[in-house]
PDB file of C-alpha atoms in Angstrom:
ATOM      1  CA  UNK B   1     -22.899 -19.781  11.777  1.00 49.00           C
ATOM      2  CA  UNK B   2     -23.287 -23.120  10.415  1.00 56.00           C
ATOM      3  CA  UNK B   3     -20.409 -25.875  11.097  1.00 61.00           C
ATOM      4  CA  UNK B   4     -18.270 -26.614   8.377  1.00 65.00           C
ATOM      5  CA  UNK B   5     -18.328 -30.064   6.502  1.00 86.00           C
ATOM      6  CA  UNK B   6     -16.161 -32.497   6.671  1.00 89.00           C
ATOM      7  CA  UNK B   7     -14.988 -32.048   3.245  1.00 93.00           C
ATOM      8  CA  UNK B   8     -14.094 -28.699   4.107  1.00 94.00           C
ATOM      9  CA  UNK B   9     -11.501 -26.259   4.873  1.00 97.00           C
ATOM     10  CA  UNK B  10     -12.381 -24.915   8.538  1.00 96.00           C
ATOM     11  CA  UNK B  11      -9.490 -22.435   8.488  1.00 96.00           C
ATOM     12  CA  UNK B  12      -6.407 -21.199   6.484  1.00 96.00           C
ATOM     13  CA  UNK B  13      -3.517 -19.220   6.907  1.00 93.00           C
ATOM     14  CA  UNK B  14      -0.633 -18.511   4.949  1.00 92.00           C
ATOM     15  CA  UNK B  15       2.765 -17.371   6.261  1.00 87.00           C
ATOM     16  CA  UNK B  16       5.819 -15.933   5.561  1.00 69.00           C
ATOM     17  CA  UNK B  17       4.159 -12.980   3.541  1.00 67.00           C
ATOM     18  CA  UNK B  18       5.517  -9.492   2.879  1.00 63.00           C
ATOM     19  CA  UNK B  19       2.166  -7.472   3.565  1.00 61.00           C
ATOM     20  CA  UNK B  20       0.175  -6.394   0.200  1.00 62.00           C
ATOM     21  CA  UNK B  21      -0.504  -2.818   0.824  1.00 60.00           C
ATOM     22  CA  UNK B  22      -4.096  -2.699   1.486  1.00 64.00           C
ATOM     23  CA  UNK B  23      -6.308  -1.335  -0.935  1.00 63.00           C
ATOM     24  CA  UNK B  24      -4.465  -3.271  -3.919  1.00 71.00           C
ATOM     25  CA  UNK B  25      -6.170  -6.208  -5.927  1.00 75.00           C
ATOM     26  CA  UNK B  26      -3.079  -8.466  -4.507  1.00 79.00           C
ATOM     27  CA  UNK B  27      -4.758  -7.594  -0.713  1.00 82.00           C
ATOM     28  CA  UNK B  28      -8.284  -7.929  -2.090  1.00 85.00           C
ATOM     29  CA  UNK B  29      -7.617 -11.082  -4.310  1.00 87.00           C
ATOM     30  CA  UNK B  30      -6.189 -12.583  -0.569  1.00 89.00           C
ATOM     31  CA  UNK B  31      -9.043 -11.480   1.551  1.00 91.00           C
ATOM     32  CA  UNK B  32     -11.560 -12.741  -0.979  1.00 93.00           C
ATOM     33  CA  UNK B  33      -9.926 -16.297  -0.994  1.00 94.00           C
ATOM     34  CA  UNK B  34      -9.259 -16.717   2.200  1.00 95.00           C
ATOM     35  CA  UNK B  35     -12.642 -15.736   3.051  1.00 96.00           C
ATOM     36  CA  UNK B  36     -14.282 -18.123   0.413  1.00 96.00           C
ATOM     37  CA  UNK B  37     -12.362 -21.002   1.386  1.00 96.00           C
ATOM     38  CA  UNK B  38     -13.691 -20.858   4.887  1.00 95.00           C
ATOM     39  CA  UNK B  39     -16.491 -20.003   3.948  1.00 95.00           C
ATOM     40  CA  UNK B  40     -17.371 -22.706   0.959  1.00 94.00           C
ATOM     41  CA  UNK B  41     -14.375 -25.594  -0.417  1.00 95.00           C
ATOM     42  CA  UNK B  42     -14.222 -28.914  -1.345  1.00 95.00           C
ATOM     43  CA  UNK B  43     -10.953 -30.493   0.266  1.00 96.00           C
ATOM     44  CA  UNK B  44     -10.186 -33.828   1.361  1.00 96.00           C
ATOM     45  CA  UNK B  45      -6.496 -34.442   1.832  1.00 96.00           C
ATOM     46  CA  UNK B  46      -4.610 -37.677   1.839  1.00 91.00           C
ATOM     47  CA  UNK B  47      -8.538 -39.307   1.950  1.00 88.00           C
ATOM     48  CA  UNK B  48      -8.722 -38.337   5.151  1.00 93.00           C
ATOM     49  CA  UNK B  49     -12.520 -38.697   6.603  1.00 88.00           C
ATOM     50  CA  UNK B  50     -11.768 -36.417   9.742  1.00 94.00           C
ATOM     51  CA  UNK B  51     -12.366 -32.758   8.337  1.00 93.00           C
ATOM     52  CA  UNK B  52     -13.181 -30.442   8.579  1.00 96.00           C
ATOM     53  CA  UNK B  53      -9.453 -29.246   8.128  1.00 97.00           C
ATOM     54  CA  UNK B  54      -7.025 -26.315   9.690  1.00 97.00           C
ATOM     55  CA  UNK B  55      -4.652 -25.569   6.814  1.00 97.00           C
ATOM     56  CA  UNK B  56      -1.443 -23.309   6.607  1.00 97.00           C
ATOM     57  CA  UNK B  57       0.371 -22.680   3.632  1.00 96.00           C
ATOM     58  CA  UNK B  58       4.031 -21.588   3.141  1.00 93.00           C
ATOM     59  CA  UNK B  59       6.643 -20.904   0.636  1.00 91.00           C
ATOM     60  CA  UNK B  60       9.971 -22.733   1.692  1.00 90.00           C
ATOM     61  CA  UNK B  61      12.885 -22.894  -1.463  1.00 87.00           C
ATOM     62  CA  UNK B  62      10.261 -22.564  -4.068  1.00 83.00           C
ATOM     63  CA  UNK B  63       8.173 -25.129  -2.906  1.00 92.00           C
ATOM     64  CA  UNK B  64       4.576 -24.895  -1.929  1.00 93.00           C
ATOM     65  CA  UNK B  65       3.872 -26.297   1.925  1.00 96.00           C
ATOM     66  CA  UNK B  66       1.049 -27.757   2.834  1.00 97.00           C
ATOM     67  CA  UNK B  67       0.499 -28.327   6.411  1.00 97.00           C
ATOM     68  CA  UNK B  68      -3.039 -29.566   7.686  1.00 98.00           C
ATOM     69  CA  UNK B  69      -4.300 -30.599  10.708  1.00 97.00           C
ATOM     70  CA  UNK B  70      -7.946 -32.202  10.666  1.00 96.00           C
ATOM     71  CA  UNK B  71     -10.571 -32.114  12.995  1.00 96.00           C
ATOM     72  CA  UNK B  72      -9.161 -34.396  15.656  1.00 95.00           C
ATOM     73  CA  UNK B  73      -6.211 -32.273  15.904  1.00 96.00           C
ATOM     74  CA  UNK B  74      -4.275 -34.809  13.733  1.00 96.00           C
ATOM     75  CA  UNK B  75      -1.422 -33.554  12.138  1.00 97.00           C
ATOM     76  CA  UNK B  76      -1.748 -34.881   8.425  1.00 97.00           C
ATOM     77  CA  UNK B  77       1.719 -35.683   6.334  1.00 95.00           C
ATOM     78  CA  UNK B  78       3.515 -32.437   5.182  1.00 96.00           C
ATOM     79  CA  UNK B  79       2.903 -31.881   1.501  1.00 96.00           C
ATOM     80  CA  UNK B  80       5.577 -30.086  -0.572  1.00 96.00           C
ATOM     81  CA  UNK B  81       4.988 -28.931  -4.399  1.00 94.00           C
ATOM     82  CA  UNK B  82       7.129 -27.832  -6.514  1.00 94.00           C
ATOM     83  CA  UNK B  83       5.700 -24.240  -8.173  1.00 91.00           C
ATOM     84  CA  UNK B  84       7.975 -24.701 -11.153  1.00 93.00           C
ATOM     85  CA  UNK B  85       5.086 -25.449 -13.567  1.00 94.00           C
ATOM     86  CA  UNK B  86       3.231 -22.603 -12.096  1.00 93.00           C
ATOM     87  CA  UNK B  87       6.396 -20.025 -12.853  1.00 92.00           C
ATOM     88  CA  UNK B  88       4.935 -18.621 -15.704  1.00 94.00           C
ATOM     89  CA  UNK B  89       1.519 -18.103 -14.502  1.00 94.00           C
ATOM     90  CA  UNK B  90       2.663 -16.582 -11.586  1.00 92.00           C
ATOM     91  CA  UNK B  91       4.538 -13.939 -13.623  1.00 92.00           C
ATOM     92  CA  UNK B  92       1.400 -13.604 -15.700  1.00 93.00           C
ATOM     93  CA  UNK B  93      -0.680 -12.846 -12.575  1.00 89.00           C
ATOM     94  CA  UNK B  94       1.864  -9.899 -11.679  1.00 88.00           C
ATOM     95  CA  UNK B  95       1.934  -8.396 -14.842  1.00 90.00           C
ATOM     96  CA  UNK B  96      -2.088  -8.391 -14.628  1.00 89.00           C
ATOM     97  CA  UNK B  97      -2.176  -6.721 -11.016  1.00 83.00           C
ATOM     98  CA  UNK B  98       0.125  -4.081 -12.783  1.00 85.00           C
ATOM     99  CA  UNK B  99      -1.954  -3.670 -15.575  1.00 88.00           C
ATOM    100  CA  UNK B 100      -4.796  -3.724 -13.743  1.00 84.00           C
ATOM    101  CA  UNK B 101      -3.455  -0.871 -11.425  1.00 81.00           C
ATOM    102  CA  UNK B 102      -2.720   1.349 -13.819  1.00 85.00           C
ATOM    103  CA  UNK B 103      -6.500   0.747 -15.883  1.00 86.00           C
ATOM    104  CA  UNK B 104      -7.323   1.828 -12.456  1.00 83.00           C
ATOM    105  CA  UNK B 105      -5.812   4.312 -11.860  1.00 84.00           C
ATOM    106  CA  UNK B 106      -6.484   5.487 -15.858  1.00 86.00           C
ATOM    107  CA  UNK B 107      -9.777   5.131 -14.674  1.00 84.00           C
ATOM    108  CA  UNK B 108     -11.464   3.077 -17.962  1.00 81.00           C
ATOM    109  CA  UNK B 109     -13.879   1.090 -17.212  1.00 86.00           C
ATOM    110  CA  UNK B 110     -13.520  -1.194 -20.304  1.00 88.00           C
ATOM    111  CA  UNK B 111      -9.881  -1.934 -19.756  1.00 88.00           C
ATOM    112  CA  UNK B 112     -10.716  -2.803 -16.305  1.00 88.00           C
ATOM    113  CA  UNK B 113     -13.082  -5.193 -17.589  1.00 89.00           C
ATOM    114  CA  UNK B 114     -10.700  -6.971 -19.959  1.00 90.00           C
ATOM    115  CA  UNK B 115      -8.179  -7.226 -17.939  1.00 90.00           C
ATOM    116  CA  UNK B 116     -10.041  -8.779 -15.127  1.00 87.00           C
ATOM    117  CA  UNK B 117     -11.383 -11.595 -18.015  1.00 90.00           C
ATOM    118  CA  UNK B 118      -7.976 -12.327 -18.550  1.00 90.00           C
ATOM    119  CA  UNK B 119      -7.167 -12.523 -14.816  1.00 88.00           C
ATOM    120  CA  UNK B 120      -9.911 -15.060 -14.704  1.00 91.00           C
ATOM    121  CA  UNK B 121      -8.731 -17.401 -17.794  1.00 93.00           C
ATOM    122  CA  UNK B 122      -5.425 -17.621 -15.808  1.00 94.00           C
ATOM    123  CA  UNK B 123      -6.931 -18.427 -12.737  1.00 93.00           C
ATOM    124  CA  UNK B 124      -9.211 -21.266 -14.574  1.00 95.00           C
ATOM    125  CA  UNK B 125      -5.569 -22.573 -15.617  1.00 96.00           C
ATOM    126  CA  UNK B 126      -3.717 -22.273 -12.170  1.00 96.00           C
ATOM    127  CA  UNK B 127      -6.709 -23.793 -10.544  1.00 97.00           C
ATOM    128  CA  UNK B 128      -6.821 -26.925 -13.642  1.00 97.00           C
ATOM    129  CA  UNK B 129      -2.588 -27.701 -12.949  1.00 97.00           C
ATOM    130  CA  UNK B 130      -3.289 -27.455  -9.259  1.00 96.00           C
ATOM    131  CA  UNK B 131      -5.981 -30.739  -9.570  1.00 97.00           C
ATOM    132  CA  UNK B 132      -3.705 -32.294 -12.201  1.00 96.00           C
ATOM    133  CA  UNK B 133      -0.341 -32.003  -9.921  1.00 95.00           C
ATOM    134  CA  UNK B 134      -2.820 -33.029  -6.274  1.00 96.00           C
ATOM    135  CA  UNK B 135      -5.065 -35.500  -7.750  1.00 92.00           C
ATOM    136  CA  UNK B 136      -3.410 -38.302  -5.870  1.00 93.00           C
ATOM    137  CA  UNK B 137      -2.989 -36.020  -2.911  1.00 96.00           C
ATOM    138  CA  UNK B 138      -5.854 -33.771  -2.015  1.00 96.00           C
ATOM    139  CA  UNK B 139      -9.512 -34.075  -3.792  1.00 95.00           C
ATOM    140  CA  UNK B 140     -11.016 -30.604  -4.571  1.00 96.00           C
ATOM    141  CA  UNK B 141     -13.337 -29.067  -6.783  1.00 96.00           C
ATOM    142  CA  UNK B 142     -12.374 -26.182  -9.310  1.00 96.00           C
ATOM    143  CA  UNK B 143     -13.224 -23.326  -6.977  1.00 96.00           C
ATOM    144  CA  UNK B 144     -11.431 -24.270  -4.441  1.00 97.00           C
ATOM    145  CA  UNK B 145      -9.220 -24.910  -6.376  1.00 97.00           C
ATOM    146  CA  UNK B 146      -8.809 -21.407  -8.062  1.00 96.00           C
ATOM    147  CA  UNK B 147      -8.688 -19.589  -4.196  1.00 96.00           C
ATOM    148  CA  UNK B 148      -5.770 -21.638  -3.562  1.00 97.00           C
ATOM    149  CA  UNK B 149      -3.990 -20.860  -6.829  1.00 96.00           C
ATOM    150  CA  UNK B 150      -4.703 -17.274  -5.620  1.00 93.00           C
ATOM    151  CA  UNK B 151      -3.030 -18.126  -2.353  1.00 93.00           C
ATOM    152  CA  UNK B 152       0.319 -19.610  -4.214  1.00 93.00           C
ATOM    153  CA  UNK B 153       0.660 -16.129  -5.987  1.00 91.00           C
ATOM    154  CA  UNK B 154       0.188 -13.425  -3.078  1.00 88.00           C
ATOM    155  CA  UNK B 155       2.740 -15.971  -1.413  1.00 88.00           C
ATOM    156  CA  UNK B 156       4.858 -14.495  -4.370  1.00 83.00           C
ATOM    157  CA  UNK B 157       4.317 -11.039  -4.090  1.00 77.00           C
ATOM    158  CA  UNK B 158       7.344 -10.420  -1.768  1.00 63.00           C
ATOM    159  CA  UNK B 159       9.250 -11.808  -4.649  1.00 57.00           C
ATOM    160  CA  UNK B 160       7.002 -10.504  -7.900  1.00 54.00           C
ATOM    161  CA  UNK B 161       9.847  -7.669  -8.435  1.00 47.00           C
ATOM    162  CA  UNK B 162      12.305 -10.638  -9.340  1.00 43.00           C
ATOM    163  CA  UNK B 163       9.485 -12.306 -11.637  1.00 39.00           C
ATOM    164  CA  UNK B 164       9.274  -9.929 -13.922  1.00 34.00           C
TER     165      UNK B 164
END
């Protein structure tokens, strides 16, 4: 296994979750991101030269926490964000895993497909208001960018019923 760089996210974790059932694209979109960002990111917090990093994410009243830790075991400063701006894309995501779900379980291919183009558009737009709202913050390119909007919205899905 080759050792992350220093630009890099070395582990993640996100807390506070209600459990997607397994099996749905809310578990799959999760295990896919969290994977990825291990695996490949671009994330350098506060300018911070000491990666590669240990973050956690959590939802506390609505806001987004950020808690990192880099590679000498400092604890970087807490970052909160607000997820207002990301309320209705977060709604849109839900109503996509629903749609998708039931093209699914519909079984048509072409639906499928369509929907899943749409999933991506809104993930391109998540990911481009995450940079714009962190570029003073945390530096990191578009993919990792897009796992981590990913991340904000399965933090959501104990509370997706209320979204809608």
């Amino acid at each position: 296994m080759t050792k992350p760089s220093k630009t890099a996210i070395k582990s993640i974790r996100i807390e506070n979750i209600t459990a997607a059932p397994e099996g749905t694209l809310i578990a799959r979109d999760r295990d896919i991101a969290l994977r990825d960002l291990e695996a490949a990111s671009r994330f350098i917090p506060f300018k911070d030269t000491a990666g590669p990093y240990d973050v956690c994410l959590t939802l506390e009243e609505n806001r987004l926490v950020f808690r990192i830790q880099n590679a000498q075991g400092n604890k970087l400063p807490m970052l909160v964000l607000s997820l207002k701006p990301y309320r209705r894309l977060i709604k849109d995501y839900f109503l996509i895993v629903r749609s998708y779900d039931a093209a699914v379980q519909d079984g048509k291919p072409s639906r499928i497909e369509a929907i899943d183009m749409g999933r991506r558009g809104l993930h391109n737009e998540g990911a481009g208001l995450l940079i714009e709202r962190l570029e003073d913050k945390i530096e990191m390119d578009e993919d990792t960018a897009r796992r981590l909007f990913t991340l904000i919205c399965v933090l959501h899905s104990a509370h997706a019923p209320a979204l809608w």
